[in-house]
Amino acid sequence: MADRYIEVSLVKRGITCTAQLLDDRAPITCAAVWDTLPLGGDVYHAKYARNEIYALFPPFTTSEPPLENPTVTPIPGDLCYFAFAGAELGTKAYGYDREVRPGTTLVDLALFYERNNLLLNGDVGWVPGTVWGRITEGLDEMAEACNDLWRTGAAGETLSFRRAA
């Protein structure tokens, strides 16, 4: 399979970076995301994981991908996939204010832009994610925009994922 790439953008800020899908390490997750693109949603900045931005989406597969290429210590440029039930992390502070029901109720697609991240949540413990992509171009500019988002706020900003042209 040829390498596949996507563009990840903070729309309002006009910042875009390019990521390579890690088809060799997370094939099921990569296929699920690729087949659903484009995706976009309100952006949130992490509170516990440190240097992370993310957007939340309804489940977009009939069967949730397994945990592939897992990490609890993502590095700069990692794109991670998380799936949560409504009862997990169920607070508006994180954007997880969806309906509570059995099974996956939302998908969290995250971008890590700096080092020293730890996926440990005080409410539920370790939160491993699937690393399904790696930023290959534009990480420095994206990190600067993410720091601005942290300082000035995320209101009105969209995180989008689309196939690279």
PDB file of N, CA and C in Angstrom, residues 25 28 34 40 47 59 64 80 83 89 102 115 140 148 153 162-163:
ATOM      1  N   ARG A  25       1.124   0.056  11.400  1.00  0.00           N
ATOM      2  CA  ARG A  25       1.035  -0.149  12.843  1.00  0.00           C
ATOM      3  C   ARG A  25      -0.393  -0.132  13.386  1.00  0.00           C
ATOM      4  N   ILE A  28      -6.425  -1.043  11.133  1.00  0.00           N
ATOM      5  CA  ILE A  28      -7.889  -0.991  11.289  1.00  0.00           C
ATOM      6  C   ILE A  28      -8.334   0.420  11.638  1.00  0.00           C
ATOM      7  N   TRP A  34      -9.784   7.038   7.668  1.00  0.00           N
ATOM      8  CA  TRP A  34      -9.653   7.393   6.249  1.00  0.00           C
ATOM      9  C   TRP A  34     -11.005   7.306   5.535  1.00  0.00           C
ATOM     10  N   GLY A  40     -14.586  17.245  11.087  1.00  0.00           N
ATOM     11  CA  GLY A  40     -14.251  18.503  11.744  1.00  0.00           C
ATOM     12  C   GLY A  40     -15.176  18.733  12.916  1.00  0.00           C
ATOM     13  N   LYS A  47      -6.541  19.049  29.530  1.00  0.00           N
ATOM     14  CA  LYS A  47      -6.245  19.581  30.854  1.00  0.00           C
ATOM     15  C   LYS A  47      -5.229  18.722  31.584  1.00  0.00           C
ATOM     16  N   PRO A  59     -19.491   7.937  16.923  1.00  0.00           N
ATOM     17  CA  PRO A  59     -18.831   6.758  16.348  1.00  0.00           C
ATOM     18  C   PRO A  59     -19.071   6.708  14.843  1.00  0.00           C
ATOM     19  N   GLU A  64     -16.058  -0.998  16.712  1.00  0.00           N
ATOM     20  CA  GLU A  64     -14.976  -0.153  17.200  1.00  0.00           C
ATOM     21  C   GLU A  64     -13.613  -0.792  16.927  1.00  0.00           C
ATOM     22  N   CYS A  80      -3.660  10.523  17.879  1.00  0.00           N
ATOM     23  CA  CYS A  80      -4.203   9.399  18.650  1.00  0.00           C
ATOM     24  C   CYS A  80      -5.713   9.307  18.501  1.00  0.00           C
ATOM     25  N   ALA A  83     -11.760   5.993  22.080  1.00  0.00           N
ATOM     26  CA  ALA A  83     -13.207   5.782  22.051  1.00  0.00           C
ATOM     27  C   ALA A  83     -13.685   5.720  23.496  1.00  0.00           C
ATOM     28  N   LEU A  89     -15.398   9.851  31.714  1.00  0.00           N
ATOM     29  CA  LEU A  89     -14.991  11.250  31.588  1.00  0.00           C
ATOM     30  C   LEU A  89     -16.188  12.148  31.297  1.00  0.00           C
ATOM     31  N   PRO A 102     -24.940   2.398  26.671  1.00  0.00           N
ATOM     32  CA  PRO A 102     -23.919   1.348  26.540  1.00  0.00           C
ATOM     33  C   PRO A 102     -23.122   1.505  25.248  1.00  0.00           C
ATOM     34  N   ARG A 115       6.260  17.677  23.894  1.00  0.00           N
ATOM     35  CA  ARG A 115       6.633  16.488  24.660  1.00  0.00           C
ATOM     36  C   ARG A 115       6.088  16.526  26.088  1.00  0.00           C
ATOM     37  N   ASP A 140       5.838  22.627  13.831  1.00  0.00           N
ATOM     38  CA  ASP A 140       6.245  23.823  14.578  1.00  0.00           C
ATOM     39  C   ASP A 140       5.163  24.902  14.532  1.00  0.00           C
ATOM     40  N   ASP A 148      -1.170  29.127  21.435  1.00  0.00           N
ATOM     41  CA  ASP A 148      -2.052  30.291  21.405  1.00  0.00           C
ATOM     42  C   ASP A 148      -3.473  29.894  21.813  1.00  0.00           C
ATOM     43  N   GLY A 153      -7.847  30.706  24.295  1.00  0.00           N
ATOM     44  CA  GLY A 153      -9.123  30.006  24.283  1.00  0.00           C
ATOM     45  C   GLY A 153      -9.438  29.335  22.967  1.00  0.00           C
ATOM     46  N   ARG A 162      -8.716  15.985   6.949  1.00  0.00           N
ATOM     47  CA  ARG A 162      -9.143  15.672   5.583  1.00  0.00           C
ATOM     48  C   ARG A 162      -8.000  15.029   4.818  1.00  0.00           C
ATOM     49  N   ARG A 163      -8.355  14.305   3.776  1.00  0.00           N
ATOM     50  CA  ARG A 163      -7.332  13.668   2.940  1.00  0.00           C
ATOM     51  C   ARG A 163      -6.485  14.745   2.286  1.00  0.00           C
TER      52      ARG A 163
END
